[in-house]
Amino acid sequence: MGSFRMFLFCLAAFAGFALAGCLSLPAESLVAKTMDGEVRGKLINNGKVRAFQGIPYAAPPVGGLRWKAPQPVATWKGTLDATMYGHHCAQNHVFDDMVFQDSATPADAGSEDCLYLNVYVPVSKTAKAKLPVMFWIHGGGYSGGASSEPRHNGDFLPLKEIVLVTINYRLGVFGFLALSELAAEPGGFTGNYGLMDMVAALEWVKKNIAGFGGDPNSVTIFGESAGSFAVSTLMAAPSAQGLFHRAIGESGGALNSGVLTVDSIAIVGPKDAAWAKEAGAKTVAELRAMRTDDILAAAAKKDAPQFGPVIDGKFLSEPVLDIYRAGKQAKVPLLAGFNRDEGIFFYEGMTAEKWTAMAVQRYADRADTFLQLYPGSTDAAAARSAADFDGDQFISYSTWNWLEMDRKTGNKNIYRYELDLAAPPSKFHPGSYAFHSDDIEYVFGTLDTRPGAVWRPEDYKLSDQMMSYWTDFAKTGDPNGVDGKGGELPEWPKYGEGDPVLHLDSPITSRPDENRRRYEFWLESDK
């Protein structure tokens, strides 16, 4: 960018109150080099952060590349405009609180041309800073979500002196359709395209992030819900090992999970083949010829498969749990946990009488033990136990099992948390709970993007503390350090003897696991 064009850019930045960054920012710092070509970013957060958005990390998976492993990007000449998000991946509507900043209208179902990532760098650091990299994998049940959601904005986390990367990856039927015909193609895979996209994005980081001031030898993968399931799966996937050095999981693990199960191709393949036939396609060629909207409509039908990760014999050759049992997962420091009220929306209408009847019907001779762990002598107690039970079934048990299996096979660098602070009511989340996905805005410092929430001082304080814990862990593998005001963070003990859990609350405390016996009950039920 020439000096006159930079002057014009700064005039525009002045209108957006980013003058301070422009006064000291050389023009070339908004241009970064990648292996595929140069990209030009922009300033955000009043000139404090450089944002490079919509950078392609793989070729558009359209036409003949639909349901194929990600392919290399075509190089470009000149400088690519990286000031806007790439389109979010094609998907049906999943959750009301998912808003996409790349969309012109709320009805936008996305595009198959969506394999883009974003890089956020603090202006205070040079391109040679070698900052730790945090690589975010969004949630949404492997069927929804995108890097352009406001709660994932990169305005604030980089100010903790890290480089942030957020990505899109293929979702639903486009990311996980598993057919034997696809595996039979030359170099073919079946299913797991969304997971392969994540690996391709990590490979892009390894090759290119140094040009943005990041250290390719200090990469932390982190994600929430399906993103957390993905983190645990990438630790088990041979093709991902060596591409990251630390891992953070927020609410979810792909080990003995009641949701987002990872079944074999022998189970998944016939179901997906029946779906394809019902959709009107007799061959893969006919499927690839179908319009995006028609495939989404067929995938939205009530009897359609779930479309998630599969044991395909290539990307995943065996169950994730078996890989951990054998100790073959990536040996990296792990920070993981979940929220207190993961199942709070499932307890509606529960009474003591209904709860006792459910326990007897479901667990028979184990009902007494169940009711000791999930008591229900009053309607209020039954409602709370129903929420705890569904939260354990939904998310908490699988996350605990991930931590346990990683610890049992030798990892001594594990940190476990529970988010307990009940957030104030908001537009999409009535009531005051530490609900599923509640942690995202705290981790990213984006509380003010949640519609309708009236935040309290303790929320902002906890957000800063969580940002500090997460980024300190990304820097050293140890979350302990200082908060945003230079004070010592409450000590976070390793998940070792006594099963200490850090309770993210006001104030933050740590104490032994109070619910271990509940998770052991689930473990015994799985045998």
Short mmCIF file of C-alpha atoms in Angstrom, two decimals:
data_model
loop_
_atom_site.label_atom_id
_atom_site.label_comp_id
_atom_site.label_asym_id
_atom_site.label_seq_id
_atom_site.Cartn_x
_atom_site.Cartn_y
_atom_site.Cartn_z
CA MET A 1 0.00 0.00 0.00
CA GLY A 2 1.54 3.33 -1.04
CA SER A 3 1.90 6.23 1.39
CA PHE A 4 -1.00 8.19 -0.16
CA ARG A 5 -3.28 5.13 -0.06
CA MET A 6 -2.23 4.55 3.55
CA PHE A 7 -3.17 8.17 4.27
CA LEU A 8 -6.61 7.56 2.81
CA PHE A 9 -6.88 4.33 4.81
CA CYS A 10 -6.09 6.23 8.01
CA LEU A 11 -8.70 8.86 7.19
CA ALA A 12 -11.21 6.03 6.94
CA ALA A 13 -9.87 4.56 10.16
CA PHE A 14 -10.26 7.95 11.83
CA ALA A 15 -13.99 7.83 11.04
CA GLY A 16 -14.05 4.53 12.90
CA PHE A 17 -11.92 5.89 15.79
CA ALA A 18 -8.86 3.83 14.84
CA LEU A 19 -6.54 6.84 14.38
CA ALA A 20 -4.19 5.85 17.20
CA GLY A 21 -3.26 2.64 15.46
CA CYS A 22 -2.72 4.39 12.14
CA LEU A 23 -0.44 7.06 13.58
CA SER A 24 2.18 4.43 14.40
CA LEU A 25 1.32 1.64 11.96
CA PRO A 26 3.50 1.30 8.85
CA ALA A 27 1.62 0.50 5.67
CA GLU A 28 3.37 -2.83 5.14
CA SER A 29 2.11 -4.18 8.48
CA LEU A 30 -1.37 -4.59 6.98
CA VAL A 31 0.07 -6.88 4.30
CA ALA A 32 1.20 -10.42 5.07
CA LYS A 33 2.77 -13.05 2.85
CA THR A 34 1.48 -16.59 2.58
CA MET A 35 2.73 -19.52 0.49
CA ASP A 36 -0.16 -18.79 -1.89
CA GLY A 37 0.18 -15.01 -2.21
CA GLU A 38 -0.03 -11.74 -0.30
CA VAL A 39 -3.06 -10.72 1.75
CA ARG A 40 -4.08 -7.29 2.98
CA GLY A 41 -5.98 -6.97 6.25
CA LYS A 42 -7.51 -4.15 8.27
CA LEU A 43 -7.50 -2.64 11.73
CA ILE A 44 -10.19 -3.49 14.29
CA ASN A 45 -10.83 -2.64 17.95
CA ASN A 46 -9.83 1.01 17.60
CA GLY A 47 -6.61 0.15 15.84
CA LYS A 48 -5.39 -2.35 18.44
CA VAL A 49 -5.68 -5.53 16.33
CA ARG A 50 -4.79 -6.41 12.75
CA ALA A 51 -7.50 -8.59 11.21
CA PHE A 52 -6.95 -10.75 8.12
CA GLN A 53 -10.30 -12.29 7.22
CA GLY A 54 -11.52 -14.64 4.53
CA ILE A 55 -8.16 -16.21 3.66
CA PRO A 56 -8.63 -19.44 1.66
CA TYR A 57 -6.85 -22.44 3.17
CA ALA A 58 -8.14 -25.03 0.69
CA ALA A 59 -9.72 -25.04 -2.75
CA PRO A 60 -13.51 -24.52 -2.86
CA PRO A 61 -15.02 -28.01 -2.32
CA VAL A 62 -17.59 -27.62 -5.10
CA GLY A 63 -18.49 -29.55 -8.22
CA GLY A 64 -16.20 -32.54 -8.54
CA LEU A 65 -14.52 -31.66 -5.21
CA ARG A 66 -17.74 -32.08 -3.22
CA TRP A 67 -17.14 -34.93 -0.73
CA LYS A 68 -13.42 -35.07 -1.38
CA ALA A 69 -10.50 -34.40 0.94
CA PRO A 70 -9.51 -30.70 0.94
CA GLN A 71 -7.34 -29.77 -2.02
CA PRO A 72 -4.57 -27.14 -2.26
CA VAL A 73 -5.45 -23.49 -2.86
CA ALA A 74 -4.69 -22.02 -6.28
CA THR A 75 -2.04 -19.32 -5.89
CA TRP A 76 -2.91 -15.75 -6.78
CA LYS A 77 -1.08 -12.75 -8.15
CA GLY A 78 -1.25 -9.35 -6.54
CA THR A 79 -2.60 -8.79 -3.04
CA LEU A 80 -5.77 -10.54 -1.88
CA ASP A 81 -8.33 -8.40 -0.04
CA ALA A 82 -8.60 -10.01 3.42
CA THR A 83 -10.91 -7.49 5.06
CA MET A 84 -14.16 -9.47 5.03
CA TYR A 85 -15.24 -12.89 6.28
CA GLY A 86 -15.52 -15.72 3.80
CA HIS A 87 -19.01 -17.17 3.43
CA HIS A 88 -20.16 -19.53 6.18
CA CYS A 89 -20.50 -23.19 5.23
CA ALA A 90 -23.80 -24.41 3.80
CA GLN A 91 -26.15 -25.47 6.59
CA ASN A 92 -29.74 -25.67 7.68
CA HIS A 93 -30.90 -23.49 10.56
CA VAL A 94 -29.68 -25.03 13.80
CA PHE A 95 -29.71 -22.54 16.69
CA ASP A 96 -31.39 -19.15 16.98
CA ASP A 97 -28.37 -17.61 18.71
CA MET A 98 -26.11 -18.31 15.71
CA VAL A 99 -25.72 -15.06 13.77
CA PHE A 100 -23.35 -14.78 10.81
CA GLN A 101 -21.66 -11.49 10.00
CA ASP A 102 -20.95 -12.64 6.43
CA SER A 103 -24.68 -12.92 5.68
CA ALA A 104 -26.79 -10.29 3.97
CA THR A 105 -30.00 -11.74 5.45
CA PRO A 106 -30.86 -14.15 8.28
CA ALA A 107 -32.23 -16.57 5.65
CA ASP A 108 -28.76 -17.04 4.10
CA ALA A 109 -28.05 -20.80 4.23
CA GLY A 110 -24.37 -20.34 3.41
CA SER A 111 -22.23 -21.68 0.61
CA GLU A 112 -20.18 -24.76 -0.19
CA ASP A 113 -17.36 -22.38 -1.12
CA CYS A 114 -16.52 -21.75 2.53
CA LEU A 115 -13.05 -23.03 3.41
CA TYR A 116 -11.69 -19.77 4.76
CA LEU A 117 -9.94 -18.73 7.95
CA ASN A 118 -9.22 -15.51 9.82
CA VAL A 119 -6.04 -14.35 11.56
CA TYR A 120 -5.98 -11.73 14.33
CA VAL A 121 -2.71 -10.18 15.52
CA PRO A 122 -2.05 -7.51 18.18
CA VAL A 123 -0.80 -4.28 16.59
CA SER A 124 1.70 -3.92 19.43
CA LYS A 125 3.74 -6.87 18.11
CA THR A 126 5.81 -7.09 14.94
CA ALA A 127 5.56 -9.73 12.24
CA LYS A 128 8.64 -11.39 13.74
CA ALA A 129 7.21 -11.70 17.27
CA LYS A 130 6.70 -15.50 17.21
CA LEU A 131 3.59 -15.27 19.36
CA PRO A 132 1.73 -18.40 20.55
CA VAL A 133 -1.13 -19.33 18.23
CA MET A 134 -4.66 -20.19 19.35
CA PHE A 135 -6.67 -22.11 16.76
CA TRP A 136 -10.45 -21.95 17.36
CA ILE A 137 -12.91 -24.64 16.21
CA HIS A 138 -16.52 -23.48 16.52
CA GLY A 139 -19.38 -25.60 17.83
CA GLY A 140 -22.82 -26.35 16.45
CA GLY A 141 -23.24 -30.11 16.52
CA TYR A 142 -21.11 -30.53 13.37
CA SER A 143 -24.17 -29.18 11.53
CA GLY A 144 -24.11 -25.42 12.16
CA GLY A 145 -21.94 -22.45 13.06
CA ALA A 146 -19.17 -20.37 11.50
CA SER A 147 -16.13 -18.29 12.33
CA SER A 148 -18.10 -15.11 11.56
CA GLU A 149 -20.35 -15.35 14.63
CA PRO A 150 -19.94 -12.14 16.70
CA ARG A 151 -19.17 -14.12 19.86
CA HIS A 152 -16.00 -15.42 18.14
CA ASN A 153 -14.77 -11.94 17.17
CA GLY A 154 -11.02 -11.45 17.37
CA ASP A 155 -11.02 -7.94 18.84
CA PHE A 156 -9.90 -8.82 22.35
CA LEU A 157 -8.19 -12.20 22.81
CA PRO A 158 -5.09 -11.17 20.78
CA LEU A 159 -4.52 -8.31 23.25
CA LYS A 160 -3.31 -11.05 25.63
CA GLU A 161 -0.32 -11.37 23.25
CA ILE A 162 -1.37 -14.32 21.14
CA VAL A 163 -2.25 -14.79 17.47
CA LEU A 164 -5.84 -16.01 17.04
CA VAL A 165 -6.96 -18.15 14.09
CA THR A 166 -10.64 -18.97 13.54
CA ILE A 167 -11.87 -21.28 10.78
CA ASN A 168 -14.84 -22.53 8.82
CA TYR A 169 -15.14 -26.25 8.07
CA ARG A 170 -17.68 -28.31 6.13
CA LEU A 171 -20.80 -29.21 8.07
CA GLY A 172 -23.64 -31.72 8.09
CA VAL A 173 -24.17 -33.70 4.92
CA PHE A 174 -21.39 -31.80 3.10
CA GLY A 175 -18.89 -32.45 5.86
CA PHE A 176 -19.72 -36.01 6.87
CA LEU A 177 -21.66 -38.00 4.25
CA ALA A 178 -20.22 -41.54 4.32
CA LEU A 179 -20.71 -43.79 1.30
CA SER A 180 -18.66 -46.79 0.17
CA GLU A 181 -18.64 -45.37 -3.38
CA LEU A 182 -16.77 -42.30 -2.15
CA ALA A 183 -14.08 -44.42 -0.49
CA ALA A 184 -13.67 -46.40 -3.73
CA GLU A 185 -12.70 -43.30 -5.74
CA PRO A 186 -8.97 -42.78 -6.45
CA GLY A 187 -7.53 -41.30 -3.27
CA GLY A 188 -11.04 -41.30 -1.89
CA PHE A 189 -12.27 -40.92 1.67
CA THR A 190 -15.74 -41.45 3.03
CA GLY A 191 -17.02 -39.02 5.64
CA ASN A 192 -14.91 -36.88 8.00
CA TYR A 193 -14.42 -34.12 5.41
CA GLY A 194 -15.09 -31.50 8.08
CA LEU A 195 -12.38 -32.99 10.30
CA MET A 196 -9.99 -33.16 7.35
CA ASP A 197 -10.70 -29.48 6.74
CA MET A 198 -9.50 -28.74 10.27
CA VAL A 199 -6.27 -30.65 9.59
CA ALA A 200 -5.81 -28.74 6.33
CA ALA A 201 -6.26 -25.45 8.21
CA LEU A 202 -3.68 -26.56 10.78
CA GLU A 203 -1.29 -27.40 7.96
CA TRP A 204 -1.90 -23.90 6.58
CA VAL A 205 -1.01 -22.48 10.00
CA LYS A 206 2.22 -24.50 10.09
CA LYS A 207 3.26 -23.17 6.68
CA ASN A 208 2.05 -19.58 6.93
CA ILE A 209 1.50 -18.28 10.44
CA ALA A 210 5.08 -17.05 10.90
CA GLY A 211 4.32 -14.40 8.27
CA PHE A 212 1.69 -12.97 10.62
CA GLY A 213 3.90 -13.00 13.73
CA GLY A 214 2.80 -16.41 15.00
CA ASP A 215 4.95 -19.33 16.13
CA PRO A 216 4.14 -22.53 14.17
CA ASN A 217 5.79 -24.52 16.96
CA SER A 218 3.40 -23.18 19.60
CA VAL A 219 -0.16 -23.92 18.46
CA THR A 220 -3.08 -24.53 20.83
CA ILE A 221 -6.27 -25.98 19.39
CA PHE A 222 -9.41 -25.06 21.30
CA GLY A 223 -13.12 -25.43 20.71
CA GLU A 224 -16.56 -25.59 22.30
CA SER A 225 -19.25 -28.30 22.04
CA ALA A 226 -18.69 -29.94 18.62
CA GLY A 227 -15.45 -27.96 18.54
CA SER A 228 -14.43 -29.63 21.80
CA PHE A 229 -15.43 -33.05 20.43
CA ALA A 230 -13.21 -32.19 17.47
CA VAL A 231 -10.27 -31.27 19.71
CA SER A 232 -10.45 -34.66 21.44
CA THR A 233 -10.74 -36.36 18.04
CA LEU A 234 -7.81 -34.47 16.53
CA MET A 235 -5.70 -35.60 19.48
CA ALA A 236 -6.51 -39.16 18.33
CA ALA A 237 -6.19 -38.63 14.57
CA PRO A 238 -2.75 -39.62 13.19
CA SER A 239 -2.85 -36.95 10.45
CA ALA A 240 -3.25 -34.15 13.01
CA GLN A 241 -0.46 -35.15 15.38
CA GLY A 242 2.49 -32.77 15.34
CA LEU A 243 0.37 -29.88 14.05
CA PHE A 244 -0.53 -28.60 17.54
CA HIS A 245 1.18 -28.53 20.92
CA ARG A 246 -1.58 -27.89 23.47
CA ALA A 247 -5.33 -28.53 23.58
CA ILE A 248 -8.37 -26.90 25.24
CA GLY A 249 -11.80 -28.52 25.30
CA GLU A 250 -14.94 -26.63 26.36
CA SER A 251 -17.93 -28.94 26.91
CA GLY A 252 -17.54 -32.18 25.00
CA GLY A 253 -15.38 -35.22 24.36
CA ALA A 254 -15.63 -37.93 21.72
CA LEU A 255 -15.24 -40.78 24.23
CA ASN A 256 -18.38 -42.73 25.14
CA SER A 257 -20.60 -39.81 24.29
CA GLY A 258 -24.38 -40.00 24.21
CA VAL A 259 -24.41 -37.34 21.48
CA LEU A 260 -22.26 -36.86 18.36
CA THR A 261 -21.42 -40.55 18.40
CA VAL A 262 -18.61 -41.85 16.18
CA ASP A 263 -19.81 -45.10 14.61
CA SER A 264 -18.18 -47.42 12.09
CA ILE A 265 -18.71 -47.15 8.35
CA ALA A 266 -20.50 -50.50 8.55
CA ILE A 267 -23.21 -48.84 10.64
CA VAL A 268 -23.26 -45.41 9.05
CA GLY A 269 -22.79 -46.34 5.38
CA PRO A 270 -26.13 -48.14 4.78
CA LYS A 271 -28.06 -45.33 6.50
CA ASP A 272 -26.37 -42.68 4.38
CA ALA A 273 -26.86 -44.74 1.22
CA ALA A 274 -30.59 -45.06 1.98
CA TRP A 275 -30.73 -41.27 2.48
CA ALA A 276 -29.03 -40.65 -0.88
CA LYS A 277 -31.54 -42.90 -2.62
CA GLU A 278 -34.42 -41.14 -0.90
CA ALA A 279 -32.95 -37.81 -2.01
CA GLY A 280 -33.30 -39.01 -5.61
CA ALA A 281 -29.68 -39.84 -6.46
CA LYS A 282 -28.66 -43.29 -7.66
CA THR A 283 -24.96 -42.52 -8.02
CA VAL A 284 -22.31 -40.23 -6.51
CA ALA A 285 -22.24 -38.35 -9.83
CA GLU A 286 -25.95 -37.61 -9.50
CA LEU A 287 -25.42 -36.48 -5.91
CA ARG A 288 -22.65 -34.12 -6.99
CA ALA A 289 -24.93 -32.71 -9.68
CA MET A 290 -27.66 -31.77 -7.18
CA ARG A 291 -28.13 -28.16 -6.13
CA THR A 292 -26.88 -27.15 -2.69
CA ASP A 293 -30.37 -26.12 -1.59
CA ASP A 294 -31.87 -29.46 -2.64
CA ILE A 295 -29.27 -31.40 -0.67
CA LEU A 296 -29.88 -29.24 2.39
CA ALA A 297 -33.63 -29.79 2.06
CA ALA A 298 -33.15 -33.56 1.86
CA ALA A 299 -30.81 -33.47 4.87
CA ALA A 300 -33.40 -31.51 6.87
CA LYS A 301 -36.05 -34.21 6.65
CA LYS A 302 -37.10 -35.80 9.90
CA ASP A 303 -35.71 -39.26 9.12
CA ALA A 304 -32.37 -38.04 7.71
CA PRO A 305 -29.14 -39.35 9.29
CA GLN A 306 -27.20 -37.26 11.81
CA PHE A 307 -24.12 -36.84 9.54
CA GLY A 308 -21.16 -36.81 11.91
CA PRO A 309 -17.67 -38.27 12.25
CA VAL A 310 -17.22 -41.92 11.31
CA ILE A 311 -14.62 -44.65 11.78
CA ASP A 312 -13.73 -44.79 8.11
CA GLY A 313 -10.52 -46.84 8.18
CA LYS A 314 -8.40 -43.94 6.91
CA PHE A 315 -8.79 -40.73 8.87
CA LEU A 316 -9.95 -42.74 11.90
CA SER A 317 -9.00 -46.40 11.83
CA GLU A 318 -10.48 -47.28 15.23
CA PRO A 319 -12.81 -45.79 17.89
CA VAL A 320 -11.51 -42.65 19.57
CA LEU A 321 -11.92 -44.29 22.98
CA ASP A 322 -9.74 -47.24 21.92
CA ILE A 323 -7.02 -44.88 20.69
CA TYR A 324 -6.95 -43.20 24.12
CA ARG A 325 -7.04 -46.53 25.94
CA ALA A 326 -3.94 -47.57 24.03
CA GLY A 327 -2.26 -44.26 24.82
CA LYS A 328 -1.85 -43.40 21.14
CA GLN A 329 -3.37 -39.92 21.36
CA ALA A 330 -1.22 -36.80 21.06
CA LYS A 331 0.76 -36.26 24.26
CA VAL A 332 0.10 -32.56 24.83
CA PRO A 333 -0.97 -30.44 27.83
CA LEU A 334 -4.77 -30.47 28.14
CA LEU A 335 -7.19 -27.98 29.69
CA ALA A 336 -10.84 -29.03 29.64
CA GLY A 337 -14.14 -28.77 31.46
CA PHE A 338 -17.81 -27.94 31.18
CA ASN A 339 -20.55 -25.71 32.56
CA ARG A 340 -22.63 -26.37 35.65
CA ASP A 341 -25.99 -26.20 33.86
CA GLU A 342 -25.30 -28.04 30.59
CA GLY A 343 -28.67 -29.81 30.85
CA ILE A 344 -30.78 -27.04 32.37
CA PHE A 345 -33.23 -26.90 29.47
CA PHE A 346 -34.21 -30.57 29.80
CA TYR A 347 -35.81 -30.59 33.24
CA GLU A 348 -39.14 -28.94 32.39
CA GLY A 349 -42.10 -30.37 34.32
CA MET A 350 -40.14 -32.86 36.42
CA THR A 351 -41.67 -33.98 39.76
CA ALA A 352 -40.45 -36.26 42.54
CA GLU A 353 -42.96 -38.92 41.52
CA LYS A 354 -41.92 -38.86 37.84
CA TRP A 355 -38.24 -38.91 38.77
CA THR A 356 -38.54 -41.98 41.01
CA ALA A 357 -40.60 -43.81 38.39
CA MET A 358 -38.00 -43.02 35.70
CA ALA A 359 -35.19 -44.31 37.93
CA VAL A 360 -36.95 -47.63 38.58
CA GLN A 361 -37.93 -48.10 34.94
CA ARG A 362 -34.50 -47.27 33.53
CA TYR A 363 -32.15 -48.70 36.14
CA ALA A 364 -34.18 -51.42 37.90
CA ASP A 365 -31.92 -52.94 40.58
CA ARG A 366 -29.57 -49.92 40.39
CA ALA A 367 -32.35 -47.39 41.02
CA ASP A 368 -31.43 -46.87 44.69
CA THR A 369 -27.84 -46.03 43.75
CA PHE A 370 -29.06 -43.73 40.99
CA LEU A 371 -31.36 -41.84 43.38
CA GLN A 372 -28.52 -41.38 45.84
CA LEU A 373 -26.48 -39.74 43.12
CA TYR A 374 -29.41 -37.84 41.59
CA PRO A 375 -31.79 -37.33 44.53
CA GLY A 376 -35.44 -36.46 43.98
CA SER A 377 -37.35 -36.51 47.26
CA THR A 378 -38.99 -33.17 46.43
CA ASP A 379 -40.12 -31.64 43.16
CA ALA A 380 -37.35 -29.03 43.39
CA ALA A 381 -34.69 -31.68 44.05
CA ALA A 382 -36.04 -33.82 41.21
CA ALA A 383 -35.89 -30.86 38.79
CA ARG A 384 -32.28 -30.11 39.74
CA SER A 385 -31.30 -33.77 39.46
CA ALA A 386 -33.01 -34.02 36.06
CA ALA A 387 -30.94 -31.08 34.85
CA ASP A 388 -27.75 -32.63 36.27
CA PHE A 389 -28.56 -36.03 34.77
CA ASP A 390 -29.26 -34.64 31.32
CA GLY A 391 -26.19 -32.43 31.49
CA ASP A 392 -24.06 -35.45 32.38
CA GLN A 393 -25.62 -37.51 29.60
CA PHE A 394 -25.34 -34.67 27.11
CA ILE A 395 -21.83 -33.29 27.72
CA SER A 396 -20.31 -33.64 31.17
CA TYR A 397 -19.63 -37.38 31.31
CA SER A 398 -17.91 -37.50 27.93
CA THR A 399 -15.69 -34.55 28.86
CA TRP A 400 -14.83 -36.17 32.21
CA ASN A 401 -14.03 -39.46 30.45
CA TRP A 402 -11.70 -37.64 28.07
CA LEU A 403 -9.81 -36.10 30.99
CA GLU A 404 -9.72 -39.42 32.83
CA MET A 405 -8.46 -41.45 29.88
CA ASP A 406 -5.78 -38.90 29.06
CA ARG A 407 -4.65 -38.91 32.68
CA LYS A 408 -4.68 -42.71 32.96
CA THR A 409 -2.38 -43.02 29.96
CA GLY A 410 0.29 -40.76 31.40
CA ASN A 411 -0.58 -37.11 30.83
CA LYS A 412 0.46 -35.21 33.97
CA ASN A 413 -0.26 -31.77 32.49
CA ILE A 414 -4.05 -31.63 32.74
CA TYR A 415 -6.21 -28.82 34.11
CA ARG A 416 -9.93 -29.22 34.73
CA TYR A 417 -12.60 -26.55 35.23
CA GLU A 418 -16.32 -26.06 35.79
CA LEU A 419 -18.03 -22.79 34.86
CA ASP A 420 -20.43 -22.05 37.72
CA LEU A 421 -21.23 -18.33 37.45
CA ALA A 422 -24.84 -18.03 36.30
CA ALA A 423 -25.07 -15.56 33.42
CA PRO A 424 -27.87 -12.95 33.41
CA PRO A 425 -30.90 -13.62 31.18
CA SER A 426 -30.58 -12.67 27.51
CA LYS A 427 -32.60 -12.72 24.29
CA PHE A 428 -31.96 -16.36 23.38
CA HIS A 429 -31.24 -17.68 26.89
CA PRO A 430 -33.97 -16.84 29.42
CA GLY A 431 -33.24 -17.46 33.06
CA SER A 432 -29.94 -17.18 34.86
CA TYR A 433 -27.75 -20.25 34.32
CA ALA A 434 -24.26 -21.39 33.35
CA PHE A 435 -25.79 -23.00 30.28
CA HIS A 436 -24.27 -24.90 27.35
CA SER A 437 -22.21 -22.48 25.19
CA ASP A 438 -22.27 -19.82 27.93
CA ASP A 439 -18.46 -19.90 28.16
CA ILE A 440 -17.77 -18.63 24.63
CA GLU A 441 -18.23 -14.89 25.19
CA TYR A 442 -16.28 -15.06 28.46
CA VAL A 443 -13.32 -16.72 26.71
CA PHE A 444 -13.30 -14.29 23.78
CA GLY A 445 -14.03 -11.14 25.81
CA THR A 446 -17.14 -10.58 23.67
CA LEU A 447 -19.81 -10.40 26.38
CA ASP A 448 -21.30 -7.28 24.81
CA THR A 449 -22.20 -9.19 21.63
CA ARG A 450 -24.82 -11.30 23.46
CA PRO A 451 -28.23 -9.75 22.65
CA GLY A 452 -30.28 -8.59 25.62
CA ALA A 453 -27.80 -9.41 28.38
CA VAL A 454 -27.23 -6.85 31.14
CA TRP A 455 -23.79 -7.72 32.42
CA ARG A 456 -22.45 -7.24 35.95
CA PRO A 457 -18.94 -6.31 37.13
CA GLU A 458 -18.32 -9.93 38.15
CA ASP A 459 -19.01 -11.09 34.56
CA TYR A 460 -16.41 -8.76 33.09
CA LYS A 461 -13.93 -9.73 35.79
CA LEU A 462 -14.45 -13.45 35.18
CA SER A 463 -14.14 -12.92 31.43
CA ASP A 464 -10.75 -11.26 31.87
CA GLN A 465 -9.64 -14.03 34.21
CA MET A 466 -10.71 -16.76 31.77
CA MET A 467 -8.99 -14.99 28.87
CA SER A 468 -5.83 -14.84 30.98
CA TYR A 469 -6.03 -18.51 32.01
CA TRP A 470 -6.63 -19.64 28.41
CA THR A 471 -3.86 -17.52 26.89
CA ASP A 472 -1.35 -18.30 29.66
CA PHE A 473 -1.99 -21.98 28.96
CA ALA A 474 -1.44 -21.35 25.25
CA LYS A 475 1.90 -19.73 26.03
CA THR A 476 3.36 -22.26 28.47
CA GLY A 477 1.01 -25.23 28.97
CA ASP A 478 0.22 -23.85 32.45
CA PRO A 479 -2.81 -21.53 32.94
CA ASN A 480 -1.43 -19.92 36.09
CA GLY A 481 -0.22 -16.34 35.77
CA VAL A 482 -1.56 -12.80 36.08
CA ASP A 483 -4.87 -11.21 35.17
CA GLY A 484 -5.43 -8.17 32.98
CA LYS A 485 -4.60 -5.80 35.82
CA GLY A 486 -1.33 -7.48 36.74
CA GLY A 487 -2.66 -9.33 39.78
CA GLU A 488 -2.09 -13.03 40.40
CA LEU A 489 -4.84 -15.30 39.13
CA PRO A 490 -6.33 -17.69 41.70
CA GLU A 491 -4.17 -20.82 41.67
CA TRP A 492 -5.29 -23.54 39.27
CA PRO A 493 -3.93 -26.92 40.48
CA LYS A 494 -3.20 -29.72 38.06
CA TYR A 495 -5.82 -32.43 37.70
CA GLY A 496 -3.96 -34.97 39.81
CA GLU A 497 -4.35 -36.40 43.28
CA GLY A 498 -7.72 -35.48 44.82
CA ASP A 499 -9.24 -34.62 41.41
CA PRO A 500 -9.07 -30.83 41.90
CA VAL A 501 -11.50 -28.79 39.81
CA LEU A 502 -11.23 -25.03 39.27
CA HIS A 503 -14.68 -23.48 39.71
CA LEU A 504 -15.01 -20.41 37.50
CA ASP A 505 -17.27 -18.27 39.63
CA SER A 506 -17.27 -15.07 41.67
CA PRO A 507 -14.88 -15.66 43.33
CA ILE A 508 -12.89 -18.42 41.63
CA THR A 509 -12.12 -21.37 43.90
CA SER A 510 -10.73 -24.89 43.51
CA ARG A 511 -11.81 -28.03 45.36
CA PRO A 512 -11.95 -31.81 44.89
CA ASP A 513 -14.43 -33.20 42.39
CA GLU A 514 -17.80 -33.46 44.15
CA ASN A 515 -19.47 -35.49 41.41
CA ARG A 516 -16.96 -38.20 40.57
CA ARG A 517 -19.30 -40.94 41.73
CA ARG A 518 -21.90 -39.75 39.20
CA TYR A 519 -19.46 -40.10 36.31
CA GLU A 520 -18.30 -43.49 37.59
CA PHE A 521 -21.96 -44.59 37.53
CA TRP A 522 -22.04 -43.68 33.82
CA LEU A 523 -18.74 -45.45 33.26
CA GLU A 524 -20.13 -48.61 34.86
CA SER A 525 -23.25 -48.30 32.69
CA ASP A 526 -21.09 -48.27 29.55
CA LYS A 527 -19.43 -51.60 30.39
#
